[in-house]
mmCIF file of C-alpha atoms in Angstrom:
data_model
loop_
_atom_site.group_PDB
_atom_site.id
_atom_site.type_symbol
_atom_site.label_atom_id
_atom_site.label_comp_id
_atom_site.label_asym_id
_atom_site.label_seq_id
_atom_site.Cartn_x
_atom_site.Cartn_y
_atom_site.Cartn_z
ATOM 1 C CA MET P 21 8.715 -14.897 -12.331
ATOM 2 C CA PRO P 22 11.142 -13.739 -9.603
ATOM 3 C CA ARG P 23 10.355 -15.284 -6.227
ATOM 4 C CA LEU P 24 13.593 -14.987 -4.316
ATOM 5 C CA SER P 25 14.945 -12.277 -2.101
ATOM 6 C CA ARG P 26 18.164 -10.551 -3.088
ATOM 7 C CA ASN P 27 20.187 -12.797 -0.805
ATOM 8 C CA GLY P 28 18.763 -15.842 -2.563
ATOM 9 C CA GLY P 29 16.526 -17.055 0.259
ATOM 10 C CA ASP P 30 12.788 -17.606 0.247
ATOM 11 C CA ALA P 31 10.641 -14.683 1.330
ATOM 12 C CA ARG P 32 9.311 -15.437 4.821
ATOM 13 C CA ASP P 33 6.322 -14.481 6.915
ATOM 14 C CA THR P 34 7.481 -11.915 9.442
ATOM 15 C CA VAL P 35 4.203 -10.053 10.048
ATOM 16 C CA HIS P 36 1.397 -11.629 12.058
ATOM 17 C CA HIS P 37 -1.645 -9.540 13.004
ATOM 18 C CA PRO P 38 -4.481 -12.111 13.022
ATOM 19 C CA LEU P 39 -6.987 -9.983 14.971
ATOM 20 C CA PHE P 40 -6.312 -6.890 12.911
ATOM 21 C CA ALA P 41 -6.471 -8.944 9.709
ATOM 22 C CA ARG P 42 -10.011 -10.051 10.572
ATOM 23 C CA PHE P 43 -11.051 -6.522 11.483
ATOM 24 C CA TYR P 44 -9.454 -5.023 8.374
ATOM 25 C CA THR P 45 -11.105 -7.590 6.112
ATOM 26 C CA ARG P 46 -14.588 -6.773 7.386
ATOM 27 C CA LEU P 47 -14.027 -3.024 7.347
ATOM 28 C CA SER P 48 -12.412 -2.910 3.893
ATOM 29 C CA VAL P 49 -15.105 -5.053 2.259
ATOM 30 C CA LEU P 50 -17.812 -2.837 3.771
ATOM 31 C CA ALA P 51 -16.017 0.315 2.590
ATOM 32 C CA GLU P 52 -15.631 -1.167 -0.903
ATOM 33 C CA LYS P 53 -19.374 -1.780 -1.132
ATOM 34 C CA GLN P 54 -20.114 1.813 -0.145
ATOM 35 C CA GLY P 55 -18.266 2.915 -3.275
ATOM 36 C CA GLU P 56 -16.055 5.821 -2.196
ATOM 37 C CA ILE P 57 -12.838 3.856 -1.736
ATOM 38 C CA ALA P 58 -13.657 1.656 -4.738
ATOM 39 C CA ALA P 59 -13.724 4.816 -6.857
ATOM 40 C CA HIS P 60 -10.355 5.843 -5.417
ATOM 41 C CA ARG P 61 -8.913 2.434 -6.295
ATOM 42 C CA THR P 62 -10.117 2.783 -9.868
ATOM 43 C CA GLU P 63 -8.579 6.260 -10.107
ATOM 44 C CA LEU P 64 -5.329 4.999 -8.582
ATOM 45 C CA LEU P 65 -4.888 2.203 -11.124
ATOM 46 C CA SER P 66 -6.329 3.861 -14.221
ATOM 47 C CA GLY P 67 -4.046 3.742 -17.257
ATOM 48 C CA LEU P 68 -1.522 1.283 -15.860
ATOM 49 C CA SER P 69 0.091 -1.166 -18.273
ATOM 50 C CA GLY P 70 2.811 -3.796 -18.360
ATOM 51 C CA ARG P 71 4.245 -5.480 -15.256
ATOM 52 C CA VAL P 72 3.057 -4.151 -11.900
ATOM 53 C CA ALA P 73 4.308 -4.822 -8.367
ATOM 54 C CA GLU P 74 1.715 -4.277 -5.645
ATOM 55 C CA ILE P 75 3.184 -3.708 -2.194
ATOM 56 C CA GLY P 76 1.109 -4.920 0.747
ATOM 57 C CA ALA P 77 -1.850 -6.238 -1.211
ATOM 58 C CA GLY P 78 -3.952 -6.926 1.890
ATOM 59 C CA ASN P 79 -7.004 -8.977 0.997
ATOM 60 C CA GLY P 80 -6.695 -8.181 -2.698
ATOM 61 C CA LEU P 81 -9.394 -5.571 -3.185
ATOM 62 C CA ASN P 82 -7.311 -3.704 -5.755
ATOM 63 C CA PHE P 83 -7.209 -6.682 -8.104
ATOM 64 C CA ALA P 84 -10.686 -6.086 -9.558
ATOM 65 C CA HIS P 85 -9.703 -2.540 -10.535
ATOM 66 C CA TYR P 86 -6.626 -3.234 -12.673
ATOM 67 C CA PRO P 87 -7.117 -2.183 -16.321
ATOM 68 C CA SER P 88 -6.669 -4.617 -19.203
ATOM 69 C CA GLY P 89 -3.338 -3.090 -20.252
ATOM 70 C CA VAL P 90 -1.665 -4.691 -17.240
ATOM 71 C CA THR P 91 0.046 -7.892 -18.332
ATOM 72 C CA ARG P 92 0.838 -9.218 -14.838
ATOM 73 C CA VAL P 93 0.566 -8.147 -11.213
ATOM 74 C CA VAL P 94 2.946 -9.516 -8.599
ATOM 75 C CA ALA P 95 1.370 -8.790 -5.219
ATOM 76 C CA VAL P 96 3.455 -9.024 -2.051
ATOM 77 C CA GLU P 97 1.639 -9.491 1.276
ATOM 78 C CA PRO P 98 3.365 -10.522 4.533
ATOM 79 C CA GLU P 99 0.326 -11.243 6.731
ATOM 80 C CA PRO P 100 -0.726 -14.899 6.251
ATOM 81 C CA ARG P 101 -4.496 -14.506 6.639
ATOM 82 C CA LEU P 102 -4.648 -11.499 4.344
ATOM 83 C CA ARG P 103 -2.404 -13.256 1.828
ATOM 84 C CA ARG P 104 -4.773 -16.240 1.653
ATOM 85 C CA LEU P 105 -7.668 -13.886 0.945
ATOM 86 C CA ALA P 106 -5.597 -12.075 -1.678
ATOM 87 C CA ALA P 107 -4.806 -15.375 -3.378
ATOM 88 C CA ALA P 108 -8.523 -16.160 -3.546
ATOM 89 C CA ALA P 109 -9.221 -12.709 -5.023
ATOM 90 C CA ALA P 110 -6.446 -13.225 -7.579
ATOM 91 C CA ARG P 111 -8.250 -16.243 -9.009
ATOM 92 C CA ASN P 112 -11.174 -13.999 -9.998
ATOM 93 C CA ALA P 113 -9.148 -11.062 -11.303
ATOM 94 C CA ALA P 114 -9.425 -9.983 -14.927
ATOM 95 C CA VAL P 115 -5.631 -9.713 -15.234
ATOM 96 C CA PRO P 116 -2.998 -12.307 -14.189
ATOM 97 C CA VAL P 117 -2.079 -11.885 -10.511
ATOM 98 C CA ASP P 118 0.579 -13.746 -8.528
ATOM 99 C CA VAL P 119 0.466 -13.408 -4.726
ATOM 100 C CA MET P 120 3.594 -14.085 -2.677
ATOM 101 C CA PRO P 121 4.925 -13.574 0.848
ATOM 102 C CA GLY P 122 7.417 -10.840 1.588
ATOM 103 C CA THR P 123 7.857 -7.509 3.301
ATOM 104 C CA ALA P 124 8.170 -4.030 1.841
ATOM 105 C CA GLU P 125 11.577 -3.673 3.469
ATOM 106 C CA GLU P 126 12.953 -6.612 1.473
ATOM 107 C CA LEU P 127 10.844 -7.221 -1.585
ATOM 108 C CA PRO P 128 11.371 -10.689 -3.095
ATOM 109 C CA LEU P 129 11.554 -9.150 -6.577
ATOM 110 C CA ALA P 130 14.270 -8.548 -9.150
ATOM 111 C CA ASP P 131 15.918 -5.184 -9.779
ATOM 112 C CA GLY P 132 14.294 -3.004 -12.428
ATOM 113 C CA HIS P 133 11.736 -5.651 -13.394
ATOM 114 C CA PHE P 134 8.505 -3.649 -13.151
ATOM 115 C CA ASP P 135 6.909 -0.891 -15.176
ATOM 116 C CA ALA P 136 4.883 0.317 -12.200
ATOM 117 C CA ALA P 137 4.429 -0.214 -8.478
ATOM 118 C CA VAL P 138 1.315 0.305 -6.382
ATOM 119 C CA ALA P 139 1.261 1.291 -2.705
ATOM 120 C CA SER P 140 -2.302 1.446 -1.448
ATOM 121 C CA LEU P 141 -3.003 2.004 2.264
ATOM 122 C CA VAL P 142 0.213 0.228 3.232
ATOM 123 C CA LEU P 143 3.014 2.760 3.767
ATOM 124 C CA CYS P 144 1.389 3.808 7.045
ATOM 125 C CA SER P 145 2.206 0.419 8.527
ATOM 126 C CA VAL P 146 5.606 -0.598 7.141
ATOM 127 C CA ARG P 147 8.280 -0.878 9.824
ATOM 128 C CA ASP P 148 10.873 1.169 7.930
ATOM 129 C CA LEU P 149 9.394 3.695 5.497
ATOM 130 C CA PRO P 150 12.644 4.936 3.850
ATOM 131 C CA ARG P 151 13.879 1.377 3.328
ATOM 132 C CA SER P 152 10.525 0.299 1.890
ATOM 133 C CA LEU P 153 10.515 3.163 -0.593
ATOM 134 C CA ALA P 154 14.111 2.379 -1.553
ATOM 135 C CA GLU P 155 13.003 -1.188 -2.295
ATOM 136 C CA ILE P 156 10.107 0.021 -4.432
ATOM 137 C CA ARG P 157 12.508 2.258 -6.349
ATOM 138 C CA ARG P 158 14.882 -0.677 -6.819
ATOM 139 C CA VAL P 159 12.325 -2.986 -8.435
ATOM 140 C CA LEU P 160 11.052 -0.314 -10.833
ATOM 141 C CA ARG P 161 12.701 0.158 -14.208
ATOM 142 C CA PRO P 162 14.147 3.627 -14.869
ATOM 143 C CA GLY P 163 11.178 5.817 -15.679
ATOM 144 C CA GLY P 164 8.823 3.410 -13.904
ATOM 145 C CA GLU P 165 5.837 4.818 -12.061
ATOM 146 C CA LEU P 166 4.742 4.590 -8.427
ATOM 147 C CA ARG P 167 1.018 4.932 -7.825
ATOM 148 C CA PHE P 168 0.163 5.751 -4.203
ATOM 149 C CA TYR P 169 -3.040 6.075 -2.191
ATOM 150 C CA GLU P 170 -2.157 6.621 1.448
ATOM 151 C CA HIS P 171 -3.357 8.354 4.568
ATOM 152 C CA GLY P 172 -0.964 10.521 6.524
ATOM 153 C CA ARG P 173 -0.187 13.761 8.309
ATOM 154 C CA ALA P 174 -3.068 16.176 8.601
ATOM 155 C CA GLY P 175 -0.983 19.323 8.109
ATOM 156 C CA ARG P 176 -2.829 21.287 10.811
ATOM 157 C CA PRO P 177 -1.084 21.910 14.148
ATOM 158 C CA ALA P 178 -3.795 20.597 16.466
ATOM 159 C CA ALA P 179 -4.552 17.558 14.323
ATOM 160 C CA ASP P 180 -0.829 16.829 13.901
ATOM 161 C CA ARG P 181 -0.403 16.811 17.697
ATOM 162 C CA VAL P 182 -3.253 14.321 18.067
ATOM 163 C CA GLN P 183 -1.739 12.088 15.382
ATOM 164 C CA ARG P 184 1.705 12.157 17.021
ATOM 165 C CA ALA P 185 0.216 11.243 20.393
ATOM 166 C CA LEU P 186 -1.749 8.346 18.914
ATOM 167 C CA ASP P 187 1.260 7.077 16.962
ATOM 168 C CA ARG P 188 3.390 7.002 20.122
ATOM 169 C CA THR P 189 0.777 5.063 22.081
ATOM 170 C CA VAL P 190 -2.265 3.012 21.160
ATOM 171 C CA TRP P 191 -2.863 3.368 17.410
ATOM 172 C CA PRO P 192 -0.090 1.080 16.059
ATOM 173 C CA VAL P 193 -0.919 -1.541 18.703
ATOM 174 C CA LEU P 194 -4.607 -1.596 17.829
ATOM 175 C CA PHE P 195 -4.300 -1.287 14.063
ATOM 176 C CA GLY P 196 -1.572 -3.651 12.913
ATOM 177 C CA GLY P 197 1.358 -1.244 13.071
ATOM 178 C CA CYS P 198 -0.489 1.615 11.335
ATOM 179 C CA HIS P 199 0.692 5.198 11.952
ATOM 180 C CA THR P 200 -1.674 8.093 11.361
ATOM 181 C CA GLY P 201 0.817 10.943 10.970
ATOM 182 C CA ARG P 202 3.497 9.906 8.498
ATOM 183 C CA ASP P 203 4.360 12.483 5.845
ATOM 184 C CA THR P 204 4.251 9.972 3.030
ATOM 185 C CA LEU P 205 4.522 12.460 0.178
ATOM 186 C CA ALA P 206 7.709 13.966 1.624
ATOM 187 C CA ALA P 207 9.126 10.475 2.208
ATOM 188 C CA ILE P 208 8.478 9.494 -1.422
ATOM 189 C CA ALA P 209 10.324 12.600 -2.611
ATOM 190 C CA ALA P 210 13.188 11.948 -0.176
ATOM 191 C CA ALA P 211 13.527 8.413 -1.590
ATOM 192 C CA GLY P 212 14.491 9.853 -4.975
ATOM 193 C CA PHE P 213 11.149 9.812 -6.771
ATOM 194 C CA GLU P 214 9.911 12.662 -8.902
ATOM 195 C CA ILE P 215 6.474 13.576 -7.568
ATOM 196 C CA GLY P 216 3.809 13.765 -10.266
ATOM 197 C CA PRO P 217 0.145 14.765 -10.259
ATOM 198 C CA HIS P 218 -1.533 14.122 -6.919
ATOM 199 C CA ARG P 219 -4.417 15.350 -4.843
ATOM 200 C CA ARG P 220 -5.272 15.453 -1.159
ATOM 201 C CA LEU P 221 -8.632 14.209 0.018
ATOM 202 C CA ARG P 222 -10.518 13.295 3.138
ATOM 203 C CA VAL P 223 -11.823 9.766 3.660
ATOM 204 C CA PRO P 224 -14.672 9.529 4.323
ATOM 205 C CA ALA P 225 -15.570 12.705 2.477
ATOM 206 C CA ARG P 226 -18.537 13.333 4.775
ATOM 207 C CA GLY P 227 -19.171 12.797 8.433
ATOM 208 C CA LEU P 228 -16.918 12.967 11.446
ATOM 209 C CA PRO P 229 -13.206 13.149 10.504
ATOM 210 C CA MET P 230 -10.881 10.513 11.931
ATOM 211 C CA PRO P 231 -7.147 10.708 12.710
ATOM 212 C CA CYS P 232 -6.586 8.651 9.550
ATOM 213 C CA SER P 233 -8.928 10.709 7.343
ATOM 214 C CA PRO P 234 -6.311 12.865 5.525
ATOM 215 C CA HIS P 235 -5.276 11.019 2.350
ATOM 216 C CA VAL P 236 -3.147 11.665 -0.693
ATOM 217 C CA LEU P 237 -3.646 9.938 -4.063
ATOM 218 C CA GLY P 238 -1.237 10.362 -6.937
ATOM 219 C CA THR P 239 1.802 9.350 -8.918
ATOM 220 C CA ALA P 240 5.578 9.532 -8.708
ATOM 221 C CA ARG P 241 8.292 8.346 -11.041
ATOM 222 C CA ARG P 242 11.722 6.768 -10.752
ATOM 223 C CA PRO P 243 14.011 9.077 -12.728
ATOM 224 C CA GLU P 244 15.385 7.808 -16.018
#
């Protein structure tokens, strides 16, 4: 199992958000119990098989949703507290899961090793989105699939202005580097992926919308 960065060194912890990690853990577990996001996770991972790289695994809530056709998941998580929780979740997963440190901008994984990659509520917070997507493309085999479930730009002028203002000021500081208004779908296409079936949705589906409510869930593919 590859555990070294491309320059041969050990992957290191470079992301520390201890307060956000505690907040995110409580919020994500509560949301999972309510069922809406759990259903999205199941949809995101349905039909996957072979070797899968999960980018920014957080506290490991995806692990319970991987189908039996997956032979191994290698989950990369840079935040130490979240990584410890992910490692605990991996021990109870129905498929083999390895959890390791590393960042999306320099994945500690071999070229072309994976049949699929999963980015779930993580591309909003990576420091360099184009570089992270280039890394995901690198570790996928030709024809490999990227599954994504991300929030991003609202696509309405007034809401876009609010998102831009928040992203320039308080939102990334309060929420572990998260940005509300990234155009993730366009960035995936710009990174050389072929966009596949996808759908836009609002999370939560009911109630007062938030700046991070617009989501997109779908697939893309590294060209052969």
